[in-house]
CSV table of C-alpha atoms in Angstrom, one decimal:
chain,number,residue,atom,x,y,z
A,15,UNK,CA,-70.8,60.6,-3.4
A,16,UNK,CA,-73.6,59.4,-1.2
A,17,UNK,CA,-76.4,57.5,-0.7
A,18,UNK,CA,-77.9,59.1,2.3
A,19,UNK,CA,-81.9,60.2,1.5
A,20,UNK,CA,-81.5,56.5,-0.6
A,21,UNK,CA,-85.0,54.5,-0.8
A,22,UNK,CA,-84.2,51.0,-0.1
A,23,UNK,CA,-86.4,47.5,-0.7
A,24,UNK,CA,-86.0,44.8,2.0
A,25,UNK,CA,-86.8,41.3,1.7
A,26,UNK,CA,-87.0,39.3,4.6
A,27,UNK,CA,-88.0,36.1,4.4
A,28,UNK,CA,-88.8,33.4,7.3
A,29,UNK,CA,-90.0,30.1,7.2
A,30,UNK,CA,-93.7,30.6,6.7
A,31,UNK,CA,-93.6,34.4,5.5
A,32,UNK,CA,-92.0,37.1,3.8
A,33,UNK,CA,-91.3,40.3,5.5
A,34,UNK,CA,-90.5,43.6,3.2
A,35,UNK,CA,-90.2,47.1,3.8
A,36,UNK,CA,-89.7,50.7,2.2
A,37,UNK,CA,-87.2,52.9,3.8
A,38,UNK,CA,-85.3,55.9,3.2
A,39,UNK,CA,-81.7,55.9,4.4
A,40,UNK,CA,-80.2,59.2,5.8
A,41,UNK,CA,-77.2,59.5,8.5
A,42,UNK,CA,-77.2,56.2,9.4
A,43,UNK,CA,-80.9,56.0,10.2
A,44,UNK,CA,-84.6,54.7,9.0
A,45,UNK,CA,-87.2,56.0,7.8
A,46,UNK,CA,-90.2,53.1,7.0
A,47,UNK,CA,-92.4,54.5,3.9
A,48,UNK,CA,-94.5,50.9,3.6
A,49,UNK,CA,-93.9,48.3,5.8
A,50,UNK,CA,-95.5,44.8,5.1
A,51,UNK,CA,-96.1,40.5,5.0
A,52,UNK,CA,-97.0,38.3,3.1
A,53,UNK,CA,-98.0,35.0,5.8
A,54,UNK,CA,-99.6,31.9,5.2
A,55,UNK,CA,-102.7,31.3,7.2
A,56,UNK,CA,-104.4,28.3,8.0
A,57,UNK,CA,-105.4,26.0,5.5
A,58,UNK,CA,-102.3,26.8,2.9
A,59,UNK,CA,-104.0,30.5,2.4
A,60,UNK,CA,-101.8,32.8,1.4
A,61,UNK,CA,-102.4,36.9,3.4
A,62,UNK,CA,-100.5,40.1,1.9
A,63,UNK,CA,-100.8,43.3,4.6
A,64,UNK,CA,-98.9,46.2,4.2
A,65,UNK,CA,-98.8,49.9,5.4
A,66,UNK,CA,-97.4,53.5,4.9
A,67,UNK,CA,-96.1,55.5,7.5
A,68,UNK,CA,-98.8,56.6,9.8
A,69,UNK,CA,-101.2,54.2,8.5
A,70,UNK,CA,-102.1,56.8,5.9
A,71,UNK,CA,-102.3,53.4,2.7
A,72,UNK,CA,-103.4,50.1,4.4
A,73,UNK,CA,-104.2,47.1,2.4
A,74,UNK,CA,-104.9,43.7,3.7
A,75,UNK,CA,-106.0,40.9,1.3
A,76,UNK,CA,-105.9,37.2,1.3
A,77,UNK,CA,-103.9,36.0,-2.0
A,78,UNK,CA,-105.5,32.6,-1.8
A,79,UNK,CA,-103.1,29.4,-2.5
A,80,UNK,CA,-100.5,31.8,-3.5
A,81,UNK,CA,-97.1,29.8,-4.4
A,82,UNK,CA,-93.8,31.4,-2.4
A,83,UNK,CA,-92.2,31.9,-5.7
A,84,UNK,CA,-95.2,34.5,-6.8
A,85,UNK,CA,-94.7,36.7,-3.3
A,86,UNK,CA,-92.1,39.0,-5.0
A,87,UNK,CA,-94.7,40.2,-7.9
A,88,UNK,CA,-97.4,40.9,-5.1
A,89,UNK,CA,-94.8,42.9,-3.6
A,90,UNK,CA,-94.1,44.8,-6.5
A,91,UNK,CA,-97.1,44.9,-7.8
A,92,UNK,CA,-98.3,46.6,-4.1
A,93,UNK,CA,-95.2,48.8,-4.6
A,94,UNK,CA,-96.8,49.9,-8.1
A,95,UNK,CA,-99.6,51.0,-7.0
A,96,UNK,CA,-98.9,53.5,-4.1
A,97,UNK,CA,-96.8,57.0,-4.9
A,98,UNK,CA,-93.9,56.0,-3.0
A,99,UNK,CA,-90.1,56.7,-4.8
A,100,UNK,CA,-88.9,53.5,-6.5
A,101,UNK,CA,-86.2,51.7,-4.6
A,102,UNK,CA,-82.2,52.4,-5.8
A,103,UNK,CA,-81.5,49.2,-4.3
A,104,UNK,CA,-82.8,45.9,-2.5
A,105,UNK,CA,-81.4,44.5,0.8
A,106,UNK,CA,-82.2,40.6,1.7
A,107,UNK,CA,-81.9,38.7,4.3
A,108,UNK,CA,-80.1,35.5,4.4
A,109,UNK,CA,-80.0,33.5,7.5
A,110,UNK,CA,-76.5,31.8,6.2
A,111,UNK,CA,-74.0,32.6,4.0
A,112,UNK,CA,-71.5,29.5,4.7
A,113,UNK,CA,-68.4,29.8,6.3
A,114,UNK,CA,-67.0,32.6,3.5
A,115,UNK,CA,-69.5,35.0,3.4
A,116,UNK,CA,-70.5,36.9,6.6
A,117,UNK,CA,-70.4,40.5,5.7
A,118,UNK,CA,-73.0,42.1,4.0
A,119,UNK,CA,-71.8,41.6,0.2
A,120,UNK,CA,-73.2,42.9,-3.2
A,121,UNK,CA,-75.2,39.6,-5.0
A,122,UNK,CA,-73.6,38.9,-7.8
A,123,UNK,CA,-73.6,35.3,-9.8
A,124,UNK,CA,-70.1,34.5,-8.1
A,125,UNK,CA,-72.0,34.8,-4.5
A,126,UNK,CA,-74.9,33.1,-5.6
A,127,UNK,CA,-73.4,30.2,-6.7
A,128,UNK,CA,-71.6,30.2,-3.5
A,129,UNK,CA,-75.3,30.2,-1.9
A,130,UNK,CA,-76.4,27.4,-3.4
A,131,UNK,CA,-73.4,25.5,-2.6
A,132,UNK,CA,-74.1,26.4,1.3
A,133,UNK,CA,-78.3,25.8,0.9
A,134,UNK,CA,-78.1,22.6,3.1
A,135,UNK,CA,-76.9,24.5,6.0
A,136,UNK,CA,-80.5,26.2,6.0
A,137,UNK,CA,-82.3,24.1,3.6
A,138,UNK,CA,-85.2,25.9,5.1
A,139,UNK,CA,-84.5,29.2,4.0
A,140,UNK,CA,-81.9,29.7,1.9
A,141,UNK,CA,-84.0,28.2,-1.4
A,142,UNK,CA,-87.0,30.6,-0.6
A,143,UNK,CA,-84.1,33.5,-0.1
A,144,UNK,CA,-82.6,32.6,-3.7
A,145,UNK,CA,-86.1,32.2,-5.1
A,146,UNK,CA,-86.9,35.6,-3.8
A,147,UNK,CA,-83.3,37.2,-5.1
A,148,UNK,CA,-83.8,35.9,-8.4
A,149,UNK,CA,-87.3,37.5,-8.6
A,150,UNK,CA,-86.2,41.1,-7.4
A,151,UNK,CA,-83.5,40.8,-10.3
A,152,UNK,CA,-86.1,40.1,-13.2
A,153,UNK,CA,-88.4,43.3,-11.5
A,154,UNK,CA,-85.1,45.5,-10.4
A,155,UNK,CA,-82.9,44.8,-12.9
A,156,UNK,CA,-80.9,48.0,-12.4
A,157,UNK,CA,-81.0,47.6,-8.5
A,158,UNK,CA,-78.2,46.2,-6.9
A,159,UNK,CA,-79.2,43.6,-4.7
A,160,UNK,CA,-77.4,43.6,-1.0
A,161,UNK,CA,-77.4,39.8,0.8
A,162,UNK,CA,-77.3,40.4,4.6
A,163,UNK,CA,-76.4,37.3,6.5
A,164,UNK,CA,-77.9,36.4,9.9
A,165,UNK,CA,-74.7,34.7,10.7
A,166,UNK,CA,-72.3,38.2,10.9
A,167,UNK,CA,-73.2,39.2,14.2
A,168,UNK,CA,-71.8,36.3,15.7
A,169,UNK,CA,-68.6,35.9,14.0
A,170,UNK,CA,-67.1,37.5,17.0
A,171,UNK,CA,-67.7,34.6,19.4
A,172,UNK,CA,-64.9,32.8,20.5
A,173,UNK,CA,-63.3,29.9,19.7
A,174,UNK,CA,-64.5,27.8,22.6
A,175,UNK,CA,-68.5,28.8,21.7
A,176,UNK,CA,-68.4,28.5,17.8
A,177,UNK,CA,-66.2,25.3,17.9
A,178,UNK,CA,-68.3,22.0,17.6
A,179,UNK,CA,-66.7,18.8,19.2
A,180,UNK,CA,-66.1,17.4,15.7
A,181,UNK,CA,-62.3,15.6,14.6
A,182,UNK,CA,-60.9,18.3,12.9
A,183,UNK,CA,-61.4,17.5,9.1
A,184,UNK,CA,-64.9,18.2,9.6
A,185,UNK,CA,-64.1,21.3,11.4
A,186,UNK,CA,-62.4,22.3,8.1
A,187,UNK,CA,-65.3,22.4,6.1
A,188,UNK,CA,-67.0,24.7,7.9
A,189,UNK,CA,-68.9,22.9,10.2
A,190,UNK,CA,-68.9,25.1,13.1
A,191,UNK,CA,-71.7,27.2,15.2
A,192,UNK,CA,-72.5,29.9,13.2
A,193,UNK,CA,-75.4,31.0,15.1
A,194,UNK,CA,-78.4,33.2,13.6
A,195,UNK,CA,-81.1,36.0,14.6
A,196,UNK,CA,-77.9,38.3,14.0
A,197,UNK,CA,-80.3,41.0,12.1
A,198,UNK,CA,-82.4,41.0,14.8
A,199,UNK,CA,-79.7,41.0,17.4
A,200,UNK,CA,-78.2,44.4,15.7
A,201,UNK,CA,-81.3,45.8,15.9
A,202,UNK,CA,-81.3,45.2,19.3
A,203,UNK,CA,-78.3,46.9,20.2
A,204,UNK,CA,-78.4,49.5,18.2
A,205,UNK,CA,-82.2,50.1,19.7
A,206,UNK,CA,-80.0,50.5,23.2
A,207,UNK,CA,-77.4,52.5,22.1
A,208,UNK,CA,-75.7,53.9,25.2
A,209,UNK,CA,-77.6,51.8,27.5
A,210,UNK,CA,-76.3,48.8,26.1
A,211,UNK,CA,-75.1,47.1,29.1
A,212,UNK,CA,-71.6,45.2,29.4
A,213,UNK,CA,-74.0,41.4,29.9
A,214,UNK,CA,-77.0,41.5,27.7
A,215,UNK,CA,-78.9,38.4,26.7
A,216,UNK,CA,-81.3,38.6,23.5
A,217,UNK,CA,-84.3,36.1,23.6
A,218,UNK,CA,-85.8,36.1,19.9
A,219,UNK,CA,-88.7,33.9,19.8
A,220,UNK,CA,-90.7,33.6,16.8
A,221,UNK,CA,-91.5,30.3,14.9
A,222,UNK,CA,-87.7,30.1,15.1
A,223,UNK,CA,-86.4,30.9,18.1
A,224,UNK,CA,-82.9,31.9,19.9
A,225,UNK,CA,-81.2,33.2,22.8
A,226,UNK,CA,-77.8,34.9,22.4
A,227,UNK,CA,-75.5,36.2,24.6
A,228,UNK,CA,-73.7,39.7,24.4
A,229,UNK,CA,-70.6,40.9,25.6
A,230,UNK,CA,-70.0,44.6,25.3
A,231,UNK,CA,-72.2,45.0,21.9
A,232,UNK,CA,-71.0,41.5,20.2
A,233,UNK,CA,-72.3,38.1,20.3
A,234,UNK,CA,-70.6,35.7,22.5
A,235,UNK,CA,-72.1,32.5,22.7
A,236,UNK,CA,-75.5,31.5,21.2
A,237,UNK,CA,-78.3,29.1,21.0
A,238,UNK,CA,-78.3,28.0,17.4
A,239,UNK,CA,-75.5,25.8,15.6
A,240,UNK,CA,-74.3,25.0,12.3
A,241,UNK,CA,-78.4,25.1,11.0
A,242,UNK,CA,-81.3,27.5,12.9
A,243,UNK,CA,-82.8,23.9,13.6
A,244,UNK,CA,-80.8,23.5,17.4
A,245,UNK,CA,-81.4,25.6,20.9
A,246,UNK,CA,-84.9,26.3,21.6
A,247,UNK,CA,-87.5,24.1,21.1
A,248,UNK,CA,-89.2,25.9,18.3
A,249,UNK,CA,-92.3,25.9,16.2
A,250,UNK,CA,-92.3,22.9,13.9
A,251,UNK,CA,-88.1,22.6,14.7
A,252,UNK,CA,-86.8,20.6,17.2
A,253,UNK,CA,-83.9,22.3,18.8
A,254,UNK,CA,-81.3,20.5,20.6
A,255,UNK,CA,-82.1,16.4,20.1
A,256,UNK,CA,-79.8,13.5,20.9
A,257,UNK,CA,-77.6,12.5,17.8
A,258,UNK,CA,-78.7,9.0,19.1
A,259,UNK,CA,-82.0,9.4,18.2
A,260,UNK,CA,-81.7,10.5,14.6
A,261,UNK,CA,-79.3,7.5,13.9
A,262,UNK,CA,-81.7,5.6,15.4
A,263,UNK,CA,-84.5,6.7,13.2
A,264,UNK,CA,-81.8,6.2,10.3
A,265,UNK,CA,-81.0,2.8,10.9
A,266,UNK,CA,-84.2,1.6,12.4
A,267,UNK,CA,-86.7,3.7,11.9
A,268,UNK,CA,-87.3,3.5,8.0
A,269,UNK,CA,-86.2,7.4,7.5
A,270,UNK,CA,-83.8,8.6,5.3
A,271,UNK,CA,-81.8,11.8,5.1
A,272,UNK,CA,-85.1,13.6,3.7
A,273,UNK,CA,-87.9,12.1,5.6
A,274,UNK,CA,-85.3,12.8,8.3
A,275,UNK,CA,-84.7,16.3,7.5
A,276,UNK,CA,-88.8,17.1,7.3
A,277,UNK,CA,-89.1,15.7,10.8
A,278,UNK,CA,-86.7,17.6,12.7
A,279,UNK,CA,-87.7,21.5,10.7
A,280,UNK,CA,-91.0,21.3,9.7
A,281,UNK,CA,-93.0,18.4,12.0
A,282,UNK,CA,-92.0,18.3,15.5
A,283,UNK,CA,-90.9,21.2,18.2
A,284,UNK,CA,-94.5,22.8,19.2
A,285,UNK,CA,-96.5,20.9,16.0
A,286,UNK,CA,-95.2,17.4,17.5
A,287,UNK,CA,-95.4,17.9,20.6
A,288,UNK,CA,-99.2,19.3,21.2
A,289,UNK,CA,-100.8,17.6,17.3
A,290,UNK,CA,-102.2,20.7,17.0
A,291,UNK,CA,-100.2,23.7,15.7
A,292,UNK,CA,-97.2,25.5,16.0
A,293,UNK,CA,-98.4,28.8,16.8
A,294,UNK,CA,-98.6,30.2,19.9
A,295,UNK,CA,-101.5,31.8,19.7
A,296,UNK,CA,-103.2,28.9,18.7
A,297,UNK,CA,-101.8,26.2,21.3
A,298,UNK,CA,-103.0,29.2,24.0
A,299,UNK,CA,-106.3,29.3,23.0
A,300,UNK,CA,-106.9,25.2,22.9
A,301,UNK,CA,-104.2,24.8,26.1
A,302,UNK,CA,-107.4,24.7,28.2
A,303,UNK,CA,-109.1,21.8,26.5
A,304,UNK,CA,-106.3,19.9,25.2
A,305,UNK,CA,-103.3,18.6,27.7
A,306,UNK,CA,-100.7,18.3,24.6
A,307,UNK,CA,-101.3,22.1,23.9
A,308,UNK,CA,-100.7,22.9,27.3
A,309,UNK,CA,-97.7,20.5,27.6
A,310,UNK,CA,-96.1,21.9,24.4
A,311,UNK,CA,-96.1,25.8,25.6
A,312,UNK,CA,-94.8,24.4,29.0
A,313,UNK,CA,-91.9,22.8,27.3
A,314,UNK,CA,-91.0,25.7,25.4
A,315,UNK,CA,-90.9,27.9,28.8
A,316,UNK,CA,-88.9,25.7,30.2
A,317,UNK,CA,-87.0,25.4,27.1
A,318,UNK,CA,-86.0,29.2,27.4
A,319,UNK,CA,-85.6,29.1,30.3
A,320,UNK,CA,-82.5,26.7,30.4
A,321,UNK,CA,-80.9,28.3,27.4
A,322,UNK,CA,-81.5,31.5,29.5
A,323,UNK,CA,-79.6,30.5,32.6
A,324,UNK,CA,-76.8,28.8,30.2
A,325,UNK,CA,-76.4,32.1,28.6
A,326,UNK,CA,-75.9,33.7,31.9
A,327,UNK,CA,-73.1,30.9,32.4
A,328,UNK,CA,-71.4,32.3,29.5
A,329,UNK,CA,-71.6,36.0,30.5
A,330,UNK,CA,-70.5,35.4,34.2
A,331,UNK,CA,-73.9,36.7,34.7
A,332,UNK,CA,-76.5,39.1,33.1
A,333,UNK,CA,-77.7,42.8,33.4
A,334,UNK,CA,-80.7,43.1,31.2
A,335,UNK,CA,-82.3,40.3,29.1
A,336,UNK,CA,-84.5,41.7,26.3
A,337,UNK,CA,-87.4,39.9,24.7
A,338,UNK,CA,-87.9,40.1,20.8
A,339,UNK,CA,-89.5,38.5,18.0
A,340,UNK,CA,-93.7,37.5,17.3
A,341,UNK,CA,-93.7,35.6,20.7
A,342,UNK,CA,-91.1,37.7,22.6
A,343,UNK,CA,-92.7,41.0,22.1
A,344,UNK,CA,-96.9,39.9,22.7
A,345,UNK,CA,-96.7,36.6,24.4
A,346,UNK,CA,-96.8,37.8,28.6
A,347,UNK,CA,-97.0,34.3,29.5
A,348,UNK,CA,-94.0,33.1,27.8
A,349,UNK,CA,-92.1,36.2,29.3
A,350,UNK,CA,-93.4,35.6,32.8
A,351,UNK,CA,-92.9,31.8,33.0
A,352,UNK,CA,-89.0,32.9,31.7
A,353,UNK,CA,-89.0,35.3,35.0
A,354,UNK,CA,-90.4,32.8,36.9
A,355,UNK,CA,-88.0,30.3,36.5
A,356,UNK,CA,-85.0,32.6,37.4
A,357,UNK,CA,-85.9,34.3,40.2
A,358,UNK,CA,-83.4,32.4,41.9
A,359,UNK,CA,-80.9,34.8,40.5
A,360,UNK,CA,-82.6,38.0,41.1
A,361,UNK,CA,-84.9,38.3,38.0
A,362,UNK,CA,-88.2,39.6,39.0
A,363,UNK,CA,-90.8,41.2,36.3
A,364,UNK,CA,-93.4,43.7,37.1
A,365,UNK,CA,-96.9,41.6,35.9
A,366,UNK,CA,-98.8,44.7,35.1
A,367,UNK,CA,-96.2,46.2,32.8
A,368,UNK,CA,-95.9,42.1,31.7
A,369,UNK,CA,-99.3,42.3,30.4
A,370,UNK,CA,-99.6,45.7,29.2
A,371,UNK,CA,-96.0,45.5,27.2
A,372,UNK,CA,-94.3,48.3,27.5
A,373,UNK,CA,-90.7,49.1,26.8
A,374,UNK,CA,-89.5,48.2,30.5
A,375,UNK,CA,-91.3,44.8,32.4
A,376,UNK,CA,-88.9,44.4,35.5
A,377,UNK,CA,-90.4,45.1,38.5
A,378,UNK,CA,-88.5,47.6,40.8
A,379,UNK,CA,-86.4,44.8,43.3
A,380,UNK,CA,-85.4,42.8,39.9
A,381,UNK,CA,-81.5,42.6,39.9
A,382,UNK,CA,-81.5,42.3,36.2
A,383,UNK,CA,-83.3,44.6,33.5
A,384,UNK,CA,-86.0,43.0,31.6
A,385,UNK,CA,-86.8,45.0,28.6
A,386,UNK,CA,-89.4,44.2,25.4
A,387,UNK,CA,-88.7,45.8,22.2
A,388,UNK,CA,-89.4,45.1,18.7
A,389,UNK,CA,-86.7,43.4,16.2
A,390,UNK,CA,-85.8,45.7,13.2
A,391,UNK,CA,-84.3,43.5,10.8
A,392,UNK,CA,-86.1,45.4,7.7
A,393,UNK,CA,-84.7,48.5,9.0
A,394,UNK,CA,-81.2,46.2,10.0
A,395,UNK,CA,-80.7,45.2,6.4
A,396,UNK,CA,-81.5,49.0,5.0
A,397,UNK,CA,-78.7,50.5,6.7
A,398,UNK,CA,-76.5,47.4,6.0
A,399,UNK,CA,-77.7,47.6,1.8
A,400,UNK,CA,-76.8,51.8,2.2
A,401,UNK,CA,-73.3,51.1,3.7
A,402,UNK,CA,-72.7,48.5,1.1
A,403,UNK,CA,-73.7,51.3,-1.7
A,404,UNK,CA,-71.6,54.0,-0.3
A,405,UNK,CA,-68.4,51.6,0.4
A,406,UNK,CA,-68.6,50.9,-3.2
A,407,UNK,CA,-68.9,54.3,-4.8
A,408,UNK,CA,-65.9,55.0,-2.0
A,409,UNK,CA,-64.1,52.8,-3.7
A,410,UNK,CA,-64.8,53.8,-7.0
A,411,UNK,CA,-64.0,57.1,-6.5
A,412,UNK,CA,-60.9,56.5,-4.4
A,413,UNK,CA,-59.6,54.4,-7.6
C-alpha cells in the first residue's frame, strides 16, 4: 500500500508565527493546495493569511490579541471553510528532539513525554510546538501526527564540529551541537538536485538565523549549538556571547536563570542592540534617522559574514553559497554587504540581479555561485510525514 496522492497538514511553527500548509504527496513530490501564517504584528496583534494554489481563495484578516494556543482552531476553522480534501495526516516541525530522537518519528505519548523532557534545549519553541501537537490531536483525532526535527540533517557532522569542549559527563547527557534550520537546509538541497555542488554553504536568515556548511549533500559543520540561541546575531537572540558575561549577570547582575534566559532569546540580538525592533524591515526604514538601527543591521552583516568565512574554513573552501529564509530571500542589502565582505576570496554578486532577486545573484567573474531560493520546510515536513506513513504500512504488511 501507498500513500502517494496523500493530502498532508503541516505545522510550522517559529518564534513569533506559525507556518501551515496543504499538500498533496505523489512520487516523492509537492503539491501546495493552501499555503498560509498566522504572525504577530506590532502591538501583540495577532494576522492569519492564507492562499490556494494560484491565488484562486485568499484570505487575510487580523485575529486581534489572539493567544498562540488558539492558532490551531483558526487553522482549522480556515481549513473548514474552503473545498479542499481533509488531511490523512499532519507533519510538525520541531526544531529539537533531544539527543534520541532525530528521525522523523510517528507522535505518540512515549515521544511526547520525551519532548517535554528535552523542552529546555529550545524553551523557545518546543512548548508552542507541543501546544500546537496537542491541538491538531483534539481536531484530527484519527490523523497520525509526524514530528520532524530540525536537528536530523545535521546528525552527520563529525565528531570534531558537533563535540562541545565540555568534561565528558556532560557530554553524556547530550550536550553537544545539534545544530538547526535542517528542514530548511533539505529543502535546499533537494531544490538543487544535480547541481548540488561538493562545498555548499546555506545562509538561513530569518528572526533566527544560521549558516551551515555542506559537504556533498550533508551538513558538516554549523552555526547553531546545543539551543538555536548561538551563531548569528539574530532578532531578539543573541548568538554567540561570552560564558563570562552570563555568569557575570548571574553573580552580579541580579539575574537568575529566567530573567537570564529572557535576555539572551527574546531581548537582545537586533531588539538590544538598535531599542527599536527586531525586524529588518523595520530597523531599515528608521536606519536613516536613528544610529542604533543602523548599527544593529551593520552588526548583523558583519555577523554573517564571519560565520560565512568560518564555514568556508570547514569546507576547505566554497562553490556556491545560497541565501534563504525572510531576510535571505528579500533583504539585497544584507546579501550584498555578505558579498562585500568576501570578495577577498573571489565572491562577487551581480547588484542588478541583487536587487531584482532572481534565482542566480553572482555576477559573471564571481569564483563562487551565489544563488537565492526560497526554504520549503512545509513542503520538507510533507514528504518526511508521507515516508513516515508508507514505512509503517511497509511494515505492517511485511509482518
Amino acid at each position: 500500500m501507498s500513500t502517494s496522492g496523500a493530502t498532508i497538514l503541516t505545522f510550522n511553527g517559529g518564534s513569533s508565527s506559525l507556518k501551515f500548509g496543504l499538500f498533496r504527496v505523489a512520487d516523492a513530490t509537492t503539491e501546495p493546495l493552501l499555503t498560509g501564517e498566522i504572525e504577530t504584528e506590532g502591538g501583540g496583534a495577532v494576522r492569519l493569511h492564507a492562499a490556494t494554489a494560484a491565488g484562486r481563495w485568499h484570505v487575510d484578516h487580523s485575529l486581534g490579541q489572539a493567544a498562540p494556543e488558539t492558532w490551531t482552531g483558526h487553522v482549522v476553522a480556515l481549513l473548514d471553510r474552503t473545498e479542499l480534501p481533509a488531511p490523512i495526516a499532519v507533519g510538525h516541525r520541531l526544531v529539537h528532539g533531544g539527543p534520541d530522537l532525530l528521525a522523523p518519528t510517528r507522535i505518540t505519548d512515549a515521544v511526547l513525554d520525551q519532548l517535554e523532557r528535552v523542552r529546555s534545549f529550545a524553551p523557545v519553541h518546543i512548548p508552542a510546538a507541543l501546544a500546537t501537537i496537542r491541538a491538531a490531536r483534539r481536531h484530527f483525532p484519527h490523523c497520525p501526527q509526524i514530528a520532524c526535527f530540525d536537528t536530523a540533517f545535521h546528525a552527520t557532522m563529525p565528531a570534531v564540529a558537533s563535540t562541545l569542549p565540555l568534561p565528558k559527563t556532560l557530554r553524556d547527557q547530550g550536550l553537544r551541537r545539534y545544530g538547526f534550520h535542517g528542514l530548511s537546509c533539505e529543502s535546499i538541497v533537494r531544490q538543487l538536485g544535480k547541481d548540488v555542488p561538493e562545498r555548499l554553504i546555506i545562509a538561513h536568515l530569518g528572526n533566527g538565523a544560521s549558516v551551515t556548511a555542506v559537504r556533498a549533500g550533508r551538513s558538516v559543520d554549523t552555526s547553531m549549538g546545543l539551543t538555536p540561541t548561538g551563531g548569528l546575531i539574530m532578532g531578539r537572540r543573541t548568538g554567540d556571547l561570552d560564558p563570562g558575561i552570563l555568569l557575570h549577570l548571574l553573580r552580579d547582575g541580579g539575574y537568575t536563570v529566567g530573567t537570564l534566559a529572557t535576555l539572551v532569546d527574546r531581548e537582545s540580538g537586533m531588539l538590544g542592540i538598535s531599542g527599536v525592533d527586531s525586524d529588518l524591515r523595520r530597523l531599515n526604514a528608521a536606519a536613516s534617522a536613528q544610529p542604533a538601527a543602523a548599527l544593529a543591521i551593520a552588526m548583523f552583516g558583519h555577523s554573517l559574514a564571519k560565520m560565512l568565512a568560518a564555514m568556508t574554513c570547514s569546507l576547505g573552501g566554497v562553490d556556491m553559497i545560497v541565501f534563504t529564509g525572510g531576510i535571505g530571500e528579500h533583504d539585497a542589502g544584507v546579501r550584498a554587504t555578505a558579498a562585500d565582505a568576501l570578495a577577498w576570496m573571489g565572491v562577487a554578486l551581480d547588484p542588478a540581479r541583487n536587487v531584482a532577486g532572481v534565482t542566480t545573484i553572482s555576477g559573471a567573474a564571481s569564483r563562487v555561485a551565489l544563488r537565492v531560493l526560497a526554504a520549503q520546510e512545509d513542503a520538507q515536513i510533507a514528504l518526511h510525514s508521507a515516508a513516515v506513513l508508507d514505512a509503517a504500512q511497509s511494515a505492517s504488511v511485511g509482518g
